Amino acid sequence: MPPEGQPPPEGTGSEAAGRVARGLLRAIVVLNALGGVWIAALMLLINADVISREALTAPIRGVPELVALSIVGIVFLQLAHTLWSGRITRSDSLLGRLMRTQPAIGHGLDALFHLAGAAVMAVLFWASLPYFQRAFDEGDYVGALGDFTAPTWPVRLIILIGSGATALTFLALTGRAASRAFRRSPP
Amino acid sequence: MTALDIGGIMLAAMLLLIWLGMHVGVALSLLSVVGVWLMRDNFVLATKFLALSAYDAIANHIFGVVPLFVLMGLLISMSDIGRDMFQVANRPLRRMPGGLGVATVAANAVFAAITGISIASAAVFTKVAIPEMLKLGYTARFATGVVAGSSVLGMLIPPSLLLIVYGFLAETSIGALFIAGIIPGLLLSLAFAALIFVLATRFPAFVGAPGAVARKVTDTGPQVGYLSMVPVVGLIVLVLGGIYGGFFTPTEAGAVGALGALLLALARGRRKAARAGVKDYWQVLIETGHVTVSICFLLIAASIYTRMLGLAGIPQHLVGLVESAELGFAAFIALYVVLILVMGTVLDSTSIMLVVLPLVLPIAQSFGVDLVWFGIVTVLAVEIGLLTPPLGIAVYVIKSTLNDPSVRLGDIFAGAAPFAAIMLIVLLLIILFPWLSLALL
């Protein structure tokens, strides 16, 4: 599946909507880049641990815990951009055919599907709030006291940021699909 | 309505929405939340399930294998090492009938030991092998079929993204799955090579008539020495040997492999006048992220889906059904393979495993099967779908990478058909002789 960069939503009407969409795009590109850097850092960290363990018999403390937290962080930093790039898994052969033969129905269905995605992400955001709050207030950590500990609230915060950004991206894509559904088909 | 009814309705609705084109992860999470909400009459509890899945499902050291092995494979794909492998495999094979086809299979088998994604193999060898084969007079149908067929080795020979996903879903050791994939992968490679030889000698019209040309052509490009393969083979031995010998966890092996691949790519870049720039490396990193996200998003959805199914009691119900129908083990496996092949016409490999395994694993366990063996069977069955219409993803990748309007999609599917048939035979062998996958464990 080749990466398909999607152009920013067009024809959604007002100037303001376009500005919001561009701002959102800039934000998710930044989040995505942070995730990319994090992957590289993760690779180096694990290698440092392996080398230090094998060569110096002194493993770096807390690497497994950091890896676990990192995966969650990376995924939620890059989720919105992955969606924007059209890389979230879906079976689009039937929908693609509908869009060609019955554009109004095809794009209308596509809009509904993206709206459903926005709903799931909004629910995830809302349901994750208390977990962030508790992690922040009570100082939840992974690891063992006296050896290595890492707080969990930063990753809980990234879940909030990522699910929020993904919900907004789903909404932007809903708007685009809807505008295509209502566009007069060319004669 | 009983919980079982609600679960069943949600399951049917999921399949319908996925077929219509809803994002697989969205369909699974949305209907699972609704299902739990209806069953327990408690919306907050249902959303809690979702929040728990988002964190717990992937907050584990073992999930590091996904980005790290993807990174390793993409770095090697970027760095033209696939071309060298093909050239090296060509040297001893080019004069035998179908030699370039066999060389493609051999190079793909080695390449598969580095990359875990079939579509990466398909893209690389479309660029590397198909032009060479066409130049020597092979038919486009055969050339594309060979690349499509041998690309499935990427998912069977470790490291394999599908085996990783299976390991998560079945809570089975990923290291053990990797080791179990080695013999079936080699067996499939040999079967492909034999198929090509038979096609070339018995059905020359299908293959083309490259014999005469091949004898005249002595050299089609820069000769690549056998010694140039030492670093790559060293990397494979380090990564797989490290897992097998217990030096590394799979996650660590992925990290070591990715760093090794980076060093190999950098070393080649220096020799070949800065073949890849900083931008290319950044692109690889971003692509790694996107693959990781799309898989992890599915795994999060699979986690809440599994919880919903459990709450509805569907897996236990299915086990009961199978028992009361006195379905034998052979019938169960046959039905399972058919089910996967049918789903392969609508869904991609990961999604099939995600939807089917939470339902089928309890049944498999009730028969007391070895889950590692079951994983190899599953992945091989799922992979056949990569080659068969209408959704053969490997075929689409070749079509779009080749970008040659004279080669039609139908030609590639026709070329890949004999390879899909061979996969089915190898699948049967692995089902009949479980030691083929379990011998090395």
Short mmCIF file of N, CA, C and O in Angstrom, two decimals, chain B residues 113-220:
data_model
loop_
_atom_site.label_atom_id
_atom_site.label_comp_id
_atom_site.label_asym_id
_atom_site.label_seq_id
_atom_site.Cartn_x
_atom_site.Cartn_y
_atom_site.Cartn_z
N ALA B 113 14.37 -13.06 5.61
CA ALA B 113 14.93 -13.23 6.94
C ALA B 113 15.29 -11.89 7.56
O ALA B 113 15.72 -11.83 8.71
N ILE B 114 15.12 -10.80 6.81
CA ILE B 114 15.39 -9.48 7.35
C ILE B 114 14.10 -8.68 7.48
O ILE B 114 13.89 -7.96 8.43
N THR B 115 13.23 -8.84 6.49
CA THR B 115 12.02 -8.03 6.53
C THR B 115 10.84 -8.89 6.95
O THR B 115 10.81 -10.10 6.70
N GLY B 116 9.87 -8.27 7.60
CA GLY B 116 8.72 -9.02 8.08
C GLY B 116 7.45 -8.68 7.33
O GLY B 116 6.37 -9.07 7.72
N ILE B 117 7.57 -7.93 6.24
CA ILE B 117 6.37 -7.51 5.53
C ILE B 117 6.44 -7.99 4.10
O ILE B 117 7.38 -7.68 3.38
N SER B 118 5.44 -8.74 3.67
CA SER B 118 5.44 -9.26 2.31
C SER B 118 5.41 -8.15 1.28
O SER B 118 6.05 -8.24 0.24
N ILE B 119 4.67 -7.07 1.56
CA ILE B 119 4.55 -6.04 0.54
C ILE B 119 5.88 -5.33 0.33
O ILE B 119 6.15 -4.83 -0.75
N ALA B 120 6.75 -5.31 1.37
CA ALA B 120 8.07 -4.73 1.19
C ALA B 120 8.86 -5.59 0.20
O ALA B 120 9.49 -5.08 -0.73
N SER B 121 8.79 -6.92 0.38
CA SER B 121 9.48 -7.82 -0.55
C SER B 121 8.94 -7.64 -1.96
O SER B 121 9.70 -7.58 -2.93
N ALA B 122 7.63 -7.55 -2.08
CA ALA B 122 7.02 -7.44 -3.40
C ALA B 122 7.50 -6.17 -4.10
O ALA B 122 7.87 -6.20 -5.28
N ALA B 123 7.55 -5.06 -3.37
CA ALA B 123 7.95 -3.79 -3.97
C ALA B 123 9.41 -3.85 -4.40
O ALA B 123 9.76 -3.45 -5.52
N VAL B 124 10.28 -4.37 -3.53
CA VAL B 124 11.71 -4.39 -3.84
C VAL B 124 11.98 -5.26 -5.06
O VAL B 124 12.67 -4.85 -6.00
N PHE B 125 11.41 -6.48 -5.07
CA PHE B 125 11.77 -7.40 -6.16
C PHE B 125 11.03 -7.10 -7.46
O PHE B 125 11.45 -7.56 -8.52
N THR B 126 9.95 -6.30 -7.38
CA THR B 126 9.36 -5.84 -8.63
C THR B 126 10.37 -4.97 -9.37
O THR B 126 10.55 -5.09 -10.58
N LYS B 127 11.05 -4.11 -8.62
CA LYS B 127 12.02 -3.22 -9.25
C LYS B 127 13.28 -3.96 -9.67
O LYS B 127 13.88 -3.67 -10.69
N VAL B 128 13.68 -4.94 -8.86
CA VAL B 128 14.97 -5.57 -9.08
C VAL B 128 14.89 -6.70 -10.11
O VAL B 128 15.71 -6.78 -11.02
N ALA B 129 13.89 -7.58 -9.96
CA ALA B 129 13.92 -8.84 -10.71
C ALA B 129 13.10 -8.80 -11.99
O ALA B 129 13.49 -9.41 -12.99
N ILE B 130 11.97 -8.09 -11.97
CA ILE B 130 11.09 -8.17 -13.13
C ILE B 130 11.74 -7.60 -14.40
O ILE B 130 11.71 -8.24 -15.46
N PRO B 131 12.38 -6.42 -14.35
CA PRO B 131 13.01 -5.91 -15.58
C PRO B 131 14.05 -6.88 -16.15
O PRO B 131 14.12 -7.08 -17.36
N GLU B 132 14.84 -7.50 -15.26
CA GLU B 132 15.86 -8.45 -15.72
C GLU B 132 15.21 -9.64 -16.43
O GLU B 132 15.68 -10.09 -17.47
N MET B 133 14.13 -10.14 -15.83
CA MET B 133 13.47 -11.31 -16.41
C MET B 133 12.85 -10.96 -17.76
O MET B 133 12.95 -11.73 -18.71
N LEU B 134 12.22 -9.79 -17.85
CA LEU B 134 11.62 -9.39 -19.12
C LEU B 134 12.69 -9.24 -20.19
O LEU B 134 12.52 -9.62 -21.33
N LYS B 135 13.85 -8.69 -19.79
CA LYS B 135 14.94 -8.49 -20.73
C LYS B 135 15.38 -9.81 -21.33
O LYS B 135 15.75 -9.91 -22.49
N LEU B 136 15.36 -10.86 -20.52
CA LEU B 136 15.82 -12.17 -21.00
C LEU B 136 14.72 -12.97 -21.70
O LEU B 136 14.94 -14.12 -22.05
N GLY B 137 13.53 -12.39 -21.86
CA GLY B 137 12.52 -13.07 -22.65
C GLY B 137 11.49 -13.86 -21.86
O GLY B 137 10.69 -14.58 -22.44
N TYR B 138 11.49 -13.72 -20.53
CA TYR B 138 10.41 -14.34 -19.77
C TYR B 138 9.12 -13.57 -20.01
O TYR B 138 9.16 -12.35 -20.28
N THR B 139 7.97 -14.24 -19.92
CA THR B 139 6.71 -13.52 -20.09
C THR B 139 6.44 -12.65 -18.87
O THR B 139 6.89 -12.95 -17.76
N ALA B 140 5.70 -11.55 -19.08
CA ALA B 140 5.37 -10.66 -17.97
C ALA B 140 4.54 -11.40 -16.93
O ALA B 140 4.69 -11.21 -15.72
N ARG B 141 3.68 -12.29 -17.42
CA ARG B 141 2.82 -13.06 -16.54
C ARG B 141 3.66 -13.90 -15.57
O ARG B 141 3.44 -13.90 -14.37
N PHE B 142 4.66 -14.59 -16.12
CA PHE B 142 5.51 -15.44 -15.28
C PHE B 142 6.37 -14.58 -14.35
O PHE B 142 6.47 -14.86 -13.14
N ALA B 143 6.98 -13.52 -14.89
CA ALA B 143 7.89 -12.70 -14.08
C ALA B 143 7.17 -12.10 -12.89
O ALA B 143 7.66 -12.14 -11.75
N THR B 144 5.98 -11.54 -13.13
CA THR B 144 5.25 -10.94 -12.02
C THR B 144 4.73 -12.01 -11.06
O THR B 144 4.72 -11.81 -9.85
N GLY B 145 4.34 -13.16 -11.62
CA GLY B 145 3.86 -14.25 -10.77
C GLY B 145 4.94 -14.73 -9.82
O GLY B 145 4.68 -14.99 -8.64
N VAL B 146 6.17 -14.85 -10.31
CA VAL B 146 7.27 -15.29 -9.46
C VAL B 146 7.48 -14.32 -8.31
O VAL B 146 7.63 -14.71 -7.15
N VAL B 147 7.46 -13.02 -8.63
CA VAL B 147 7.70 -12.03 -7.58
C VAL B 147 6.55 -12.04 -6.57
O VAL B 147 6.78 -12.01 -5.35
N ALA B 148 5.32 -12.13 -7.07
CA ALA B 148 4.18 -12.16 -6.16
C ALA B 148 4.27 -13.40 -5.26
O ALA B 148 4.14 -13.31 -4.04
N GLY B 149 4.50 -14.55 -5.88
CA GLY B 149 4.55 -15.80 -5.12
C GLY B 149 5.65 -15.76 -4.08
O GLY B 149 5.43 -16.06 -2.90
N SER B 150 6.86 -15.38 -4.49
CA SER B 150 7.96 -15.46 -3.53
C SER B 150 7.89 -14.37 -2.48
O SER B 150 8.51 -14.48 -1.43
N SER B 151 7.11 -13.31 -2.72
CA SER B 151 7.03 -12.26 -1.71
C SER B 151 6.34 -12.75 -0.43
O SER B 151 6.58 -12.22 0.64
N VAL B 152 5.51 -13.78 -0.54
CA VAL B 152 4.83 -14.26 0.68
C VAL B 152 5.82 -14.87 1.65
O VAL B 152 5.51 -15.02 2.84
N LEU B 153 7.01 -15.21 1.18
CA LEU B 153 8.02 -15.74 2.09
C LEU B 153 8.33 -14.73 3.19
O LEU B 153 8.70 -15.11 4.30
N GLY B 154 8.17 -13.44 2.87
CA GLY B 154 8.49 -12.40 3.84
C GLY B 154 7.72 -12.55 5.14
O GLY B 154 8.22 -12.22 6.22
N MET B 155 6.49 -13.06 5.06
CA MET B 155 5.66 -13.19 6.25
C MET B 155 5.82 -14.54 6.94
O MET B 155 5.35 -14.73 8.04
N LEU B 156 6.46 -15.49 6.27
CA LEU B 156 6.56 -16.83 6.85
C LEU B 156 7.94 -17.01 7.48
O LEU B 156 8.06 -17.52 8.61
N ILE B 157 8.97 -16.61 6.74
CA ILE B 157 10.32 -16.71 7.28
C ILE B 157 10.51 -15.58 8.29
O ILE B 157 10.19 -14.44 7.99
N PRO B 158 10.97 -15.90 9.50
CA PRO B 158 11.09 -14.86 10.52
C PRO B 158 12.14 -13.82 10.12
O PRO B 158 13.05 -14.15 9.38
N PRO B 159 12.04 -12.59 10.61
CA PRO B 159 10.95 -12.03 11.40
C PRO B 159 9.71 -11.82 10.55
O PRO B 159 9.84 -11.55 9.37
N SER B 160 8.55 -11.95 11.15
CA SER B 160 7.32 -11.80 10.39
C SER B 160 6.31 -11.01 11.21
O SER B 160 6.02 -11.35 12.34
N LEU B 161 5.80 -9.97 10.59
CA LEU B 161 4.83 -9.13 11.28
C LEU B 161 3.56 -9.92 11.63
O LEU B 161 2.98 -9.73 12.70
N LEU B 162 3.16 -10.82 10.74
CA LEU B 162 1.93 -11.58 11.00
C LEU B 162 2.13 -12.55 12.16
O LEU B 162 1.24 -12.75 12.98
N LEU B 163 3.32 -13.16 12.24
CA LEU B 163 3.59 -14.05 13.38
C LEU B 163 3.59 -13.25 14.68
O LEU B 163 3.14 -13.73 15.72
N ILE B 164 4.10 -12.02 14.61
CA ILE B 164 4.10 -11.16 15.80
C ILE B 164 2.66 -10.88 16.23
O ILE B 164 2.31 -11.02 17.41
N VAL B 165 1.81 -10.52 15.27
CA VAL B 165 0.41 -10.23 15.60
C VAL B 165 -0.26 -11.47 16.17
O VAL B 165 -0.98 -11.41 17.17
N TYR B 166 0.02 -12.63 15.55
CA TYR B 166 -0.55 -13.87 16.06
C TYR B 166 -0.09 -14.12 17.50
O TYR B 166 -0.88 -14.50 18.36
N GLY B 167 1.20 -13.88 17.73
CA GLY B 167 1.75 -14.09 19.08
C GLY B 167 1.02 -13.27 20.13
O GLY B 167 0.72 -13.75 21.22
N PHE B 168 0.70 -12.01 19.77
CA PHE B 168 -0.05 -11.16 20.70
C PHE B 168 -1.44 -11.72 20.94
O PHE B 168 -1.90 -11.83 22.08
N LEU B 169 -2.13 -12.08 19.86
CA LEU B 169 -3.52 -12.50 19.98
C LEU B 169 -3.63 -13.83 20.72
O LEU B 169 -4.57 -14.06 21.48
N ALA B 170 -2.67 -14.75 20.48
CA ALA B 170 -2.76 -16.08 21.07
C ALA B 170 -1.95 -16.19 22.35
O ALA B 170 -1.88 -17.26 22.95
N GLU B 171 -1.31 -15.08 22.75
CA GLU B 171 -0.45 -15.09 23.93
C GLU B 171 0.55 -16.23 23.85
O GLU B 171 0.70 -17.03 24.77
N THR B 172 1.22 -16.29 22.71
CA THR B 172 2.21 -17.34 22.45
C THR B 172 3.57 -16.66 22.29
O THR B 172 3.64 -15.52 21.85
N SER B 173 4.62 -17.38 22.62
CA SER B 173 5.97 -16.82 22.52
C SER B 173 6.30 -16.45 21.08
O SER B 173 6.23 -17.29 20.17
N ILE B 174 6.66 -15.18 20.87
CA ILE B 174 7.00 -14.74 19.53
C ILE B 174 8.31 -15.37 19.06
O ILE B 174 8.46 -15.74 17.90
N GLY B 175 9.24 -15.55 20.00
CA GLY B 175 10.49 -16.22 19.65
C GLY B 175 10.22 -17.62 19.12
O GLY B 175 10.77 -18.03 18.10
N ALA B 176 9.34 -18.37 19.81
CA ALA B 176 9.02 -19.74 19.39
C ALA B 176 8.36 -19.73 18.01
O ALA B 176 8.67 -20.56 17.15
N LEU B 177 7.47 -18.76 17.78
CA LEU B 177 6.81 -18.68 16.47
C LEU B 177 7.82 -18.42 15.36
O LEU B 177 7.75 -19.01 14.28
N PHE B 178 8.77 -17.52 15.64
CA PHE B 178 9.80 -17.22 14.65
C PHE B 178 10.56 -18.49 14.28
O PHE B 178 10.78 -18.79 13.11
N ILE B 179 10.99 -19.23 15.31
CA ILE B 179 11.78 -20.44 15.05
C ILE B 179 10.93 -21.44 14.27
O ILE B 179 11.41 -22.10 13.34
N ALA B 180 9.66 -21.54 14.63
CA ALA B 180 8.78 -22.51 13.97
C ALA B 180 8.54 -22.15 12.51
O ALA B 180 8.18 -23.01 11.71
N GLY B 181 8.73 -20.88 12.14
CA GLY B 181 8.49 -20.48 10.76
C GLY B 181 9.62 -20.84 9.81
O GLY B 181 9.46 -20.77 8.59
N ILE B 182 10.78 -21.23 10.36
CA ILE B 182 11.97 -21.41 9.52
C ILE B 182 11.80 -22.57 8.54
O ILE B 182 11.92 -22.39 7.32
N ILE B 183 11.49 -23.77 9.06
CA ILE B 183 11.40 -24.94 8.16
C ILE B 183 10.26 -24.78 7.15
O ILE B 183 10.46 -24.99 5.95
N PRO B 184 9.05 -24.38 7.58
CA PRO B 184 7.99 -24.16 6.57
C PRO B 184 8.41 -23.13 5.52
O PRO B 184 8.11 -23.30 4.33
N GLY B 185 9.12 -22.09 5.93
CA GLY B 185 9.57 -21.07 4.98
C GLY B 185 10.52 -21.66 3.96
O GLY B 185 10.41 -21.41 2.75
N LEU B 186 11.49 -22.47 4.44
CA LEU B 186 12.44 -23.08 3.52
C LEU B 186 11.74 -24.09 2.61
O LEU B 186 12.02 -24.17 1.41
N LEU B 187 10.81 -24.85 3.20
CA LEU B 187 10.07 -25.83 2.42
C LEU B 187 9.30 -25.14 1.29
O LEU B 187 9.31 -25.59 0.14
N LEU B 188 8.66 -24.02 1.63
CA LEU B 188 7.90 -23.29 0.61
C LEU B 188 8.84 -22.75 -0.47
O LEU B 188 8.51 -22.80 -1.66
N SER B 189 10.02 -22.26 -0.06
CA SER B 189 10.98 -21.77 -1.06
C SER B 189 11.37 -22.89 -2.01
O SER B 189 11.42 -22.68 -3.23
N LEU B 190 11.68 -24.06 -1.46
CA LEU B 190 12.08 -25.18 -2.31
C LEU B 190 10.94 -25.58 -3.24
O LEU B 190 11.16 -25.86 -4.43
N ALA B 191 9.71 -25.58 -2.70
CA ALA B 191 8.56 -25.96 -3.52
C ALA B 191 8.37 -24.95 -4.66
O ALA B 191 8.07 -25.34 -5.80
N PHE B 192 8.58 -23.67 -4.37
CA PHE B 192 8.48 -22.65 -5.41
C PHE B 192 9.54 -22.89 -6.48
O PHE B 192 9.27 -22.81 -7.68
N ALA B 193 10.78 -23.17 -6.05
CA ALA B 193 11.87 -23.39 -7.00
C ALA B 193 11.54 -24.59 -7.89
O ALA B 193 11.73 -24.55 -9.11
N ALA B 194 11.03 -25.65 -7.26
CA ALA B 194 10.68 -26.84 -8.04
C ALA B 194 9.58 -26.52 -9.04
O ALA B 194 9.62 -26.93 -10.20
N LEU B 195 8.60 -25.74 -8.58
CA LEU B 195 7.50 -25.35 -9.47
C LEU B 195 8.03 -24.59 -10.69
O LEU B 195 7.64 -24.86 -11.82
N ILE B 196 8.95 -23.66 -10.44
CA ILE B 196 9.49 -22.85 -11.54
C ILE B 196 10.23 -23.74 -12.53
O ILE B 196 10.10 -23.59 -13.75
N PHE B 197 11.01 -24.70 -11.98
CA PHE B 197 11.75 -25.59 -12.86
C PHE B 197 10.79 -26.40 -13.74
O PHE B 197 10.98 -26.52 -14.95
N VAL B 198 9.72 -26.92 -13.12
CA VAL B 198 8.75 -27.72 -13.87
C VAL B 198 8.05 -26.85 -14.92
O VAL B 198 7.90 -27.25 -16.08
N LEU B 199 7.65 -25.64 -14.52
CA LEU B 199 6.98 -24.75 -15.47
C LEU B 199 7.90 -24.44 -16.65
O LEU B 199 7.47 -24.44 -17.81
N ALA B 200 9.17 -24.18 -16.34
CA ALA B 200 10.10 -23.77 -17.40
C ALA B 200 10.37 -24.91 -18.37
O ALA B 200 10.58 -24.69 -19.56
N THR B 201 10.39 -26.16 -17.86
CA THR B 201 10.70 -27.27 -18.75
C THR B 201 9.45 -27.82 -19.43
O THR B 201 9.52 -28.26 -20.57
N ARG B 202 8.30 -27.81 -18.74
CA ARG B 202 7.10 -28.43 -19.30
C ARG B 202 6.15 -27.43 -19.97
O ARG B 202 5.39 -27.80 -20.85
N PHE B 203 6.13 -26.20 -19.49
CA PHE B 203 5.18 -25.22 -20.03
C PHE B 203 5.93 -23.97 -20.51
O PHE B 203 5.72 -22.88 -19.98
N PRO B 204 6.80 -24.14 -21.49
CA PRO B 204 7.62 -22.99 -21.90
C PRO B 204 6.79 -21.80 -22.38
O PRO B 204 7.22 -20.66 -22.27
N ALA B 205 5.56 -22.06 -22.87
CA ALA B 205 4.75 -20.94 -23.36
C ALA B 205 4.36 -20.00 -22.21
O ALA B 205 4.28 -18.79 -22.38
N PHE B 206 4.15 -20.60 -21.03
CA PHE B 206 3.77 -19.79 -19.87
C PHE B 206 4.95 -18.98 -19.37
O PHE B 206 4.83 -17.83 -18.97
N VAL B 207 6.13 -19.60 -19.43
CA VAL B 207 7.32 -18.97 -18.86
C VAL B 207 7.98 -18.02 -19.84
O VAL B 207 8.59 -17.03 -19.45
N GLY B 208 7.85 -18.32 -21.14
CA GLY B 208 8.62 -17.59 -22.14
C GLY B 208 9.78 -18.48 -22.54
O GLY B 208 9.97 -19.55 -21.98
N ALA B 209 10.57 -18.05 -23.52
CA ALA B 209 11.66 -18.91 -23.97
C ALA B 209 13.00 -18.22 -23.77
O ALA B 209 13.62 -17.74 -24.71
N PRO B 210 13.41 -18.15 -22.54
CA PRO B 210 14.62 -17.38 -22.27
C PRO B 210 15.90 -18.17 -22.50
O PRO B 210 16.98 -17.60 -22.47
N GLY B 211 15.79 -19.49 -22.73
CA GLY B 211 16.99 -20.32 -22.79
C GLY B 211 18.01 -19.79 -23.77
O GLY B 211 19.17 -19.58 -23.43
N ALA B 212 17.57 -19.54 -25.01
CA ALA B 212 18.51 -19.15 -26.06
C ALA B 212 19.21 -17.84 -25.70
O ALA B 212 20.42 -17.70 -25.83
N VAL B 213 18.41 -16.88 -25.22
CA VAL B 213 18.99 -15.58 -24.89
C VAL B 213 19.96 -15.72 -23.73
O VAL B 213 21.05 -15.17 -23.73
N ALA B 214 19.51 -16.49 -22.72
CA ALA B 214 20.30 -16.57 -21.50
C ALA B 214 21.70 -17.10 -21.80
O ALA B 214 22.66 -16.69 -21.17
N ARG B 215 21.78 -18.04 -22.75
CA ARG B 215 23.09 -18.60 -23.02
C ARG B 215 24.02 -17.57 -23.65
O ARG B 215 25.22 -17.58 -23.42
N LYS B 216 23.44 -16.67 -24.44
CA LYS B 216 24.28 -15.66 -25.08
C LYS B 216 24.68 -14.56 -24.09
O LYS B 216 25.81 -14.12 -24.08
N VAL B 217 23.72 -14.15 -23.29
CA VAL B 217 24.02 -13.07 -22.36
C VAL B 217 24.89 -13.63 -21.24
O VAL B 217 24.55 -14.61 -20.61
N THR B 218 26.01 -13.02 -21.03
CA THR B 218 26.86 -13.51 -19.94
C THR B 218 26.79 -12.57 -18.74
O THR B 218 27.07 -12.95 -17.63
N ASP B 219 26.39 -11.34 -18.99
CA ASP B 219 26.47 -10.37 -17.91
C ASP B 219 25.40 -9.31 -18.12
O ASP B 219 25.30 -8.75 -19.19
N THR B 220 24.59 -9.07 -17.11
CA THR B 220 23.54 -8.06 -17.30
C THR B 220 23.76 -6.86 -16.40
O THR B 220 22.92 -6.00 -16.31
#
